[in-house]
PDB file of C-alpha atoms in Angstrom:
ATOM      1  CA  GLN V   1       0.265   0.184   0.359  1.00  0.00           C
ATOM      2  CA  SER V   2       2.714   2.491  -0.800  1.00  0.00           C
ATOM      3  CA  ALA V   3       1.400   5.887  -1.002  1.00  0.00           C
ATOM      4  CA  LEU V   4       0.576   7.280  -4.479  1.00  0.00           C
ATOM      5  CA  THR V   5       3.210  10.858  -5.847  1.00  0.00           C
ATOM      6  CA  GLN V   6       2.079  13.651  -6.105  1.00  0.00           C
ATOM      7  CA  PRO V   7       4.120  17.637  -6.095  1.00  0.00           C
ATOM      8  CA  ALA V   8       3.839  18.979  -3.242  1.00  0.00           C
ATOM      9  CA  SER V   9       2.402  21.900  -5.144  1.00  0.00           C
ATOM     10  CA  VAL V  10       1.210  24.209  -7.538  1.00  0.00           C
ATOM     11  CA  SER V  11       0.586  27.016  -8.622  1.00  0.00           C
ATOM     12  CA  GLY V  12      -1.072  29.341 -11.019  1.00  0.00           C
ATOM     13  CA  SER V  13      -2.926  32.800 -11.857  1.00  0.00           C
ATOM     14  CA  PRO V  14      -6.343  33.054 -12.067  1.00  0.00           C
ATOM     15  CA  GLY V  15      -7.998  32.579 -15.333  1.00  0.00           C
ATOM     16  CA  GLN V  16      -4.861  29.739 -16.135  1.00  0.00           C
ATOM     17  CA  SER V  17      -5.006  26.466 -15.967  1.00  0.00           C
ATOM     18  CA  ILE V  18      -3.113  24.064 -13.724  1.00  0.00           C
ATOM     19  CA  THR V  19      -2.803  20.342 -13.948  1.00  0.00           C
ATOM     20  CA  ILE V  20      -1.535  17.783 -10.891  1.00  0.00           C
ATOM     21  CA  SER V  21      -0.267  14.712 -11.552  1.00  0.00           C
ATOM     22  CA  CYS V  22      -0.304  11.341  -9.629  1.00  0.00           C
ATOM     23  CA  THR V  23       1.396   8.855  -9.909  1.00  0.00           C
ATOM     24  CA  GLY V  24       1.127   5.453  -8.714  1.00  0.00           C
ATOM     25  CA  THR V  25       2.382   1.384  -9.550  1.00  0.00           C
ATOM     26  CA  SER V  26       1.019  -0.841 -11.790  1.00  0.00           C
ATOM     27  CA  ASN V  27      -1.432  -2.847  -9.537  1.00  0.00           C
ATOM     28  CA  GLY V  28      -3.387   0.593  -8.565  1.00  0.00           C
ATOM     29  CA  VAL V  29      -3.668   3.395 -10.923  1.00  0.00           C
ATOM     30  CA  GLY V  30      -2.546   1.493 -14.196  1.00  0.00           C
ATOM     31  CA  THR V  31      -5.103  -1.639 -12.984  1.00  0.00           C
ATOM     32  CA  TYR V  32      -8.306  -0.428 -12.177  1.00  0.00           C
ATOM     33  CA  ASN V  33     -10.385   2.713 -13.236  1.00  0.00           C
ATOM     34  CA  LEU V  34     -10.772   4.090  -9.748  1.00  0.00           C
ATOM     35  CA  VAL V  35      -8.768   7.223  -9.418  1.00  0.00           C
ATOM     36  CA  SER V  36     -10.671   9.560  -7.424  1.00  0.00           C
ATOM     37  CA  TRP V  37      -9.657  13.485  -6.208  1.00  0.00           C
ATOM     38  CA  TYR V  38     -10.721  15.361  -3.600  1.00  0.00           C
ATOM     39  CA  GLN V  39     -10.242  18.983  -2.653  1.00  0.00           C
ATOM     40  CA  GLN V  40     -10.032  20.297   0.958  1.00  0.00           C
ATOM     41  CA  HIS V  41      -9.800  23.928   1.972  1.00  0.00           C
ATOM     42  CA  PRO V  42      -7.838  24.009   5.490  1.00  0.00           C
ATOM     43  CA  GLY V  43     -10.132  22.989   8.160  1.00  0.00           C
ATOM     44  CA  LYS V  44     -12.995  21.261   6.327  1.00  0.00           C
ATOM     45  CA  ALA V  45     -13.525  17.392   5.045  1.00  0.00           C
ATOM     46  CA  PRO V  46     -12.468  16.571   1.680  1.00  0.00           C
ATOM     47  CA  LYS V  47     -14.640  16.662  -0.913  1.00  0.00           C
ATOM     48  CA  LEU V  48     -15.281  14.463  -4.310  1.00  0.00           C
ATOM     49  CA  ILE V  49     -14.604  16.273  -6.973  1.00  0.00           C
ATOM     50  CA  ILE V  50     -13.032  13.460  -9.604  1.00  0.00           C
ATOM     51  CA  TYR V  51     -14.539   9.871  -9.618  1.00  0.00           C
ATOM     52  CA  GLU V  52     -13.509   6.332 -11.448  1.00  0.00           C
ATOM     53  CA  ASP V  53     -11.221   8.159 -13.389  1.00  0.00           C
ATOM     54  CA  THR V  54     -12.734  10.999 -15.157  1.00  0.00           C
ATOM     55  CA  LYS V  55     -16.460  10.992 -13.982  1.00  0.00           C
ATOM     56  CA  ARG V  56     -17.596  15.017 -12.632  1.00  0.00           C
ATOM     57  CA  PRO V  57     -20.325  14.188  -9.629  1.00  0.00           C
ATOM     58  CA  SER V  58     -22.975  16.088 -10.134  1.00  0.00           C
ATOM     59  CA  GLY V  59     -22.683  20.365  -8.773  1.00  0.00           C
ATOM     60  CA  VAL V  60     -18.634  19.855  -9.478  1.00  0.00           C
ATOM     61  CA  SER V  61     -17.626  22.776 -11.793  1.00  0.00           C
ATOM     62  CA  ASN V  62     -16.388  21.846 -15.600  1.00  0.00           C
ATOM     63  CA  ARG V  63     -13.303  23.800 -14.812  1.00  0.00           C
ATOM     64  CA  PHE V  64     -12.610  20.296 -13.498  1.00  0.00           C
ATOM     65  CA  SER V  65     -10.604  17.563 -14.895  1.00  0.00           C
ATOM     66  CA  GLY V  66      -9.551  14.062 -14.860  1.00  0.00           C
ATOM     67  CA  SER V  67      -6.963  12.139 -16.984  1.00  0.00           C
ATOM     68  CA  LYS V  68      -5.097   9.166 -17.245  1.00  0.00           C
ATOM     69  CA  SER V  69      -2.449   7.609 -18.843  1.00  0.00           C
ATOM     70  CA  GLY V  70      -0.825   4.107 -18.059  1.00  0.00           C
ATOM     71  CA  ASN V  71       0.299   4.245 -13.901  1.00  0.00           C
ATOM     72  CA  THR V  72      -0.249   8.520 -13.609  1.00  0.00           C
ATOM     73  CA  ALA V  73      -3.275  10.418 -13.137  1.00  0.00           C
ATOM     74  CA  SER V  74      -4.241  13.715 -14.092  1.00  0.00           C
ATOM     75  CA  LEU V  75      -6.529  16.806 -12.538  1.00  0.00           C
ATOM     76  CA  THR V  76      -6.537  20.322 -14.830  1.00  0.00           C
ATOM     77  CA  ILE V  77      -8.349  22.779 -13.651  1.00  0.00           C
ATOM     78  CA  SER V  78      -9.198  25.471 -15.668  1.00  0.00           C
ATOM     79  CA  GLY V  79     -10.151  28.817 -15.669  1.00  0.00           C
ATOM     80  CA  LEU V  80      -8.090  29.396 -12.034  1.00  0.00           C
ATOM     81  CA  GLN V  81     -10.657  31.027  -9.689  1.00  0.00           C
ATOM     82  CA  ALA V  82      -9.399  32.256  -6.103  1.00  0.00           C
ATOM     83  CA  GLU V  83     -11.776  29.812  -4.177  1.00  0.00           C
ATOM     84  CA  ASP V  84      -9.878  27.080  -6.149  1.00  0.00           C
ATOM     85  CA  GLU V  85      -6.967  27.636  -3.415  1.00  0.00           C
ATOM     86  CA  ALA V  86      -6.514  24.632  -1.346  1.00  0.00           C
ATOM     87  CA  ASP V  87      -5.584  21.141  -1.274  1.00  0.00           C
ATOM     88  CA  TYR V  88      -5.677  17.964  -3.350  1.00  0.00           C
ATOM     89  CA  TYR V  89      -5.577  14.399  -2.982  1.00  0.00           C
ATOM     90  CA  CYS V  90      -5.594  11.955  -5.582  1.00  0.00           C
ATOM     91  CA  CYS V  91      -7.164   8.217  -4.534  1.00  0.00           C
ATOM     92  CA  SER V  92      -6.764   4.857  -5.898  1.00  0.00           C
ATOM     93  CA  TYR V  93      -8.014   1.790  -5.548  1.00  0.00           C
ATOM     94  CA  ALA V  94      -5.184  -1.082  -4.991  1.00  0.00           C
ATOM     95  CA  GLY V  95      -6.902  -3.978  -4.811  1.00  0.00           C
ATOM     96  CA  SER V  96      -8.205  -6.857  -2.115  1.00  0.00           C
ATOM     97  CA  SER V  97     -10.764  -3.725  -0.529  1.00  0.00           C
ATOM     98  CA  THR V  98      -7.680  -1.419  -0.191  1.00  0.00           C
ATOM     99  CA  TRP V  99      -7.219   1.963  -1.654  1.00  0.00           C
ATOM    100  CA  VAL V 100      -4.675   4.503  -0.941  1.00  0.00           C
ATOM    101  CA  PHE V 101      -3.790   7.974  -1.197  1.00  0.00           C
ATOM    102  CA  GLY V 102      -1.347  10.342  -2.407  1.00  0.00           C
ATOM    103  CA  GLY V 103       0.608  12.965  -0.355  1.00  0.00           C
ATOM    104  CA  GLY V 104      -1.857  15.967  -1.154  1.00  0.00           C
ATOM    105  CA  THR V 105      -1.294  18.847  -3.626  1.00  0.00           C
ATOM    106  CA  ASN V 106      -1.182  22.282  -2.649  1.00  0.00           C
ATOM    107  CA  LEU V 107      -3.061  24.766  -4.789  1.00  0.00           C
ATOM    108  CA  THR V 108      -2.196  28.593  -4.468  1.00  0.00           C
ATOM    109  CA  VAL V 109      -3.663  30.596  -7.105  1.00  0.00           C
ATOM    110  CA  LEU V 110      -1.335  33.451  -7.517  1.00  0.00           C
TER     111      LEU V 110
ATOM    112  CA  GLU L   1     -28.743  15.500   2.467  1.00  0.00           C
ATOM    113  CA  VAL L   2     -26.036  13.207   3.813  1.00  0.00           C
ATOM    114  CA  GLN L   3     -24.480  13.928   6.821  1.00  0.00           C
ATOM    115  CA  LEU L   4     -22.375  11.650   8.686  1.00  0.00           C
ATOM    116  CA  VAL L   5     -21.186  12.503  12.342  1.00  0.00           C
ATOM    117  CA  GLU L   6     -18.330  11.541  13.769  1.00  0.00           C
ATOM    118  CA  SER L   7     -18.098  11.219  17.967  1.00  0.00           C
ATOM    119  CA  GLY L   8     -15.825   9.382  20.658  1.00  0.00           C
ATOM    120  CA  GLY L   9     -12.428  11.343  20.013  1.00  0.00           C
ATOM    121  CA  GLY L  10     -10.274  12.382  22.395  1.00  0.00           C
ATOM    122  CA  LEU L  11      -6.932  11.949  24.428  1.00  0.00           C
ATOM    123  CA  VAL L  12      -5.892   8.300  24.966  1.00  0.00           C
ATOM    124  CA  GLN L  13      -2.231   6.980  26.464  1.00  0.00           C
ATOM    125  CA  PRO L  14      -0.338   4.804  24.118  1.00  0.00           C
ATOM    126  CA  GLY L  15      -1.211   1.586  24.163  1.00  0.00           C
ATOM    127  CA  ARG L  16      -5.144   2.324  25.241  1.00  0.00           C
ATOM    128  CA  SER L  17      -8.379   1.919  23.242  1.00  0.00           C
ATOM    129  CA  LEU L  18     -11.025   4.062  22.009  1.00  0.00           C
ATOM    130  CA  ARG L  19     -13.735   3.421  20.089  1.00  0.00           C
ATOM    131  CA  LEU L  20     -15.247   5.521  16.911  1.00  0.00           C
ATOM    132  CA  SER L  21     -19.146   6.049  16.086  1.00  0.00           C
ATOM    133  CA  CYS L  22     -20.644   7.759  13.274  1.00  0.00           C
ATOM    134  CA  ALA L  23     -23.886   8.263  12.775  1.00  0.00           C
ATOM    135  CA  ALA L  24     -25.363   8.861   9.441  1.00  0.00           C
ATOM    136  CA  SER L  25     -28.181   9.909   8.158  1.00  0.00           C
ATOM    137  CA  GLY L  26     -29.985  11.455   4.748  1.00  0.00           C
ATOM    138  CA  PHE L  27     -29.368   8.318   2.654  1.00  0.00           C
ATOM    139  CA  THR L  28     -30.293   4.862   2.924  1.00  0.00           C
ATOM    140  CA  PHE L  29     -27.237   3.646   5.110  1.00  0.00           C
ATOM    141  CA  ASP L  30     -27.775  -0.618   4.172  1.00  0.00           C
ATOM    142  CA  ASP L  31     -27.611   0.486   0.187  1.00  0.00           C
ATOM    143  CA  TYR L  32     -23.520   1.883   1.184  1.00  0.00           C
ATOM    144  CA  ALA L  33     -20.069   0.540   1.889  1.00  0.00           C
ATOM    145  CA  MET L  34     -18.676   2.684   4.371  1.00  0.00           C
ATOM    146  CA  HIS L  35     -14.663   3.595   5.044  1.00  0.00           C
ATOM    147  CA  TRP L  36     -12.780   5.584   7.835  1.00  0.00           C
ATOM    148  CA  VAL L  37     -10.350   7.797   7.147  1.00  0.00           C
ATOM    149  CA  ARG L  38      -7.895   9.900   9.012  1.00  0.00           C
ATOM    150  CA  GLN L  39      -5.409  12.401   8.793  1.00  0.00           C
ATOM    151  CA  ALA L  40      -2.404  13.361  10.822  1.00  0.00           C
ATOM    152  CA  PRO L  41      -2.831  17.582  11.633  1.00  0.00           C
ATOM    153  CA  GLY L  42      -0.882  18.776   9.366  1.00  0.00           C
ATOM    154  CA  LYS L  43      -0.390  16.047   6.702  1.00  0.00           C
ATOM    155  CA  GLY L  44      -2.386  13.940   4.041  1.00  0.00           C
ATOM    156  CA  LEU L  45      -5.049  11.395   4.163  1.00  0.00           C
ATOM    157  CA  GLU L  46      -4.535   7.564   4.657  1.00  0.00           C
ATOM    158  CA  TRP L  47      -7.349   5.603   4.007  1.00  0.00           C
ATOM    159  CA  VAL L  48      -7.563   3.078   7.345  1.00  0.00           C
ATOM    160  CA  SER L  49     -10.740   0.565   7.096  1.00  0.00           C
ATOM    161  CA  GLY L  50     -13.482   0.021   4.905  1.00  0.00           C
ATOM    162  CA  ILE L  51     -16.838  -2.384   5.373  1.00  0.00           C
ATOM    163  CA  ASN L  52     -19.239  -3.203   2.744  1.00  0.00           C
ATOM    164  CA  TRP L  53     -22.958  -2.706   2.878  1.00  0.00           C
ATOM    165  CA  ASN L  54     -23.807  -5.850   4.841  1.00  0.00           C
ATOM    166  CA  SER L  55     -20.693  -6.512   6.763  1.00  0.00           C
ATOM    167  CA  ASP L  56     -19.749  -9.640   4.877  1.00  0.00           C
ATOM    168  CA  GLY L  57     -16.413  -7.605   3.848  1.00  0.00           C
ATOM    169  CA  THR L  58     -14.063  -5.326   5.466  1.00  0.00           C
ATOM    170  CA  ASP L  59     -10.389  -4.698   4.992  1.00  0.00           C
ATOM    171  CA  TYR L  60      -7.501  -2.831   6.680  1.00  0.00           C
ATOM    172  CA  ALA L  61      -4.514  -0.434   6.026  1.00  0.00           C
ATOM    173  CA  ASP L  62      -1.043  -2.584   7.205  1.00  0.00           C
ATOM    174  CA  SER L  63      -0.578   0.194   9.417  1.00  0.00           C
ATOM    175  CA  VAL L  64      -3.675  -0.426  11.601  1.00  0.00           C
ATOM    176  CA  ARG L  65      -4.669  -4.308  10.334  1.00  0.00           C
ATOM    177  CA  GLY L  66      -4.915  -6.490  13.974  1.00  0.00           C
ATOM    178  CA  ARG L  67      -5.471  -3.942  16.376  1.00  0.00           C
ATOM    179  CA  PHE L  68      -8.303  -1.414  14.482  1.00  0.00           C
ATOM    180  CA  THR L  69     -11.603  -3.378  14.084  1.00  0.00           C
ATOM    181  CA  ILE L  70     -14.390  -1.504  12.221  1.00  0.00           C
ATOM    182  CA  SER L  71     -18.387  -2.561  12.049  1.00  0.00           C
ATOM    183  CA  ARG L  72     -21.740  -1.355  11.475  1.00  0.00           C
ATOM    184  CA  ASP L  73     -25.059  -1.701  11.920  1.00  0.00           C
ATOM    185  CA  ASN L  74     -27.339  -0.740   9.694  1.00  0.00           C
ATOM    186  CA  ALA L  75     -30.746  -0.839  11.907  1.00  0.00           C
ATOM    187  CA  LYS L  76     -29.496   1.722  13.403  1.00  0.00           C
ATOM    188  CA  SER L  77     -27.035   3.939  10.569  1.00  0.00           C
ATOM    189  CA  SER L  78     -24.297   3.671  12.544  1.00  0.00           C
ATOM    190  CA  LEU L  79     -20.342   2.734  11.467  1.00  0.00           C
ATOM    191  CA  ASP L  80     -17.959   1.956  14.298  1.00  0.00           C
ATOM    192  CA  LEU L  81     -14.467   1.818  14.536  1.00  0.00           C
ATOM    193  CA  GLN L  82     -12.975  -0.211  17.442  1.00  0.00           C
ATOM    194  CA  MET L  83      -9.521   1.039  17.814  1.00  0.00           C
ATOM    195  CA  ASN L  84      -6.989  -1.184  20.573  1.00  0.00           C
ATOM    196  CA  GLY L  85      -3.185  -0.986  21.229  1.00  0.00           C
ATOM    197  CA  LEU L  86      -3.152   2.715  20.357  1.00  0.00           C
ATOM    198  CA  ARG L  87       0.096   3.935  19.234  1.00  0.00           C
ATOM    199  CA  ALA L  88       1.329   8.261  18.550  1.00  0.00           C
ATOM    200  CA  GLU L  89       1.424   7.455  15.367  1.00  0.00           C
ATOM    201  CA  ASP L  90      -2.948   7.052  15.167  1.00  0.00           C
ATOM    202  CA  THR L  91      -2.846  10.667  16.049  1.00  0.00           C
ATOM    203  CA  ALA L  92      -5.581  12.057  13.331  1.00  0.00           C
ATOM    204  CA  PHE L  93      -8.670  13.395  12.824  1.00  0.00           C
ATOM    205  CA  TYR L  94     -10.469  10.411  11.663  1.00  0.00           C
ATOM    206  CA  TYR L  95     -13.061  10.804   9.050  1.00  0.00           C
ATOM    207  CA  CYS L  96     -16.296   8.617   9.042  1.00  0.00           C
ATOM    208  CA  ALA L  97     -16.805   8.300   5.267  1.00  0.00           C
ATOM    209  CA  LYS L  98     -19.773   6.746   2.636  1.00  0.00           C
ATOM    210  CA  GLY L  99     -18.557   4.693  -0.489  1.00  0.00           C
ATOM    211  CA  ALA L 100     -20.397   5.267  -3.682  1.00  0.00           C
ATOM    212  CA  CYS L 101     -21.825   1.646  -3.841  1.00  0.00           C
ATOM    213  CA  ARG L 102     -22.112  -1.242  -2.081  1.00  0.00           C
ATOM    214  CA  SER L 103     -18.727  -2.407  -2.527  1.00  0.00           C
ATOM    215  CA  THR L 104     -15.383  -0.842  -0.322  1.00  0.00           C
ATOM    216  CA  SER L 105     -13.930  -1.169  -4.077  1.00  0.00           C
ATOM    217  CA  CYS L 106     -16.453   2.282  -5.187  1.00  0.00           C
ATOM    218  CA  SER L 107     -14.824   5.195  -4.276  1.00  0.00           C
ATOM    219  CA  VAL L 108     -15.882   7.216  -1.302  1.00  0.00           C
ATOM    220  CA  GLU L 109     -18.021  10.349  -2.333  1.00  0.00           C
ATOM    221  CA  TYR L 110     -18.991  11.815   0.947  1.00  0.00           C
ATOM    222  CA  TRP L 111     -17.194  12.537   3.803  1.00  0.00           C
ATOM    223  CA  GLY L 112     -18.096  13.620   7.920  1.00  0.00           C
ATOM    224  CA  GLN L 113     -16.164  16.288   9.504  1.00  0.00           C
ATOM    225  CA  GLY L 114     -13.526  14.345  11.394  1.00  0.00           C
ATOM    226  CA  THR L 115     -13.275  13.861  15.632  1.00  0.00           C
ATOM    227  CA  LEU L 116      -9.602  13.508  16.468  1.00  0.00           C
ATOM    228  CA  VAL L 117      -8.037  11.477  18.566  1.00  0.00           C
ATOM    229  CA  THR L 118      -4.401  11.845  19.713  1.00  0.00           C
ATOM    230  CA  VAL L 119      -2.620   9.364  21.493  1.00  0.00           C
ATOM    231  CA  SER L 120       0.049  10.383  24.133  1.00  0.00           C
ATOM    232  CA  SER L 121       0.847  10.113  27.377  1.00  0.00           C
TER     233      SER L 121
END
């Protein structure tokens, strides 16, 4: 159950697009179409923004999109807004009913 | 509206036990798997344990296997986590979380606000 690898921080200006990567092993990210992404503001509970690699829950802005290639999943946020400033975590099914999270990425909107 | 309310956190000495509970409402509890996820203060998220809709499937992170036990009571719409042999590294906010389907192999989709467990002498 090794943690997924995410950049510690990313930044972008309002209106720009940013991408956060999430790299795992072949028995997790690359095997199952079960990567999810969560947004967490300080002092708040995480919120699901992407599930099953690319799907967006109802009510989540279409500025958030997910993709995957091999063992690397990515979250792209387009048209950055101040309220997007938060921590972002990827999570992948790791088999045998277990899950593994990435270390988290802090997004700063400049 | 989905609501998950955790309780039972607090300060506990190393080696002792603590039982967390989660009261669920706003959805048909026995139609969904449930999970516990923790977050050490200032650190990232760590999946701890999951249980499927009818309790016949449970699993644990390596870091807690053999010490923690997850259980649910569908009649009461409640989820528990029995934590034994607590260690300093178990100090964290513990979140109760709802899965997206009956199996623990679906994403976590809703989270409670968390309860803080502090393990210290």
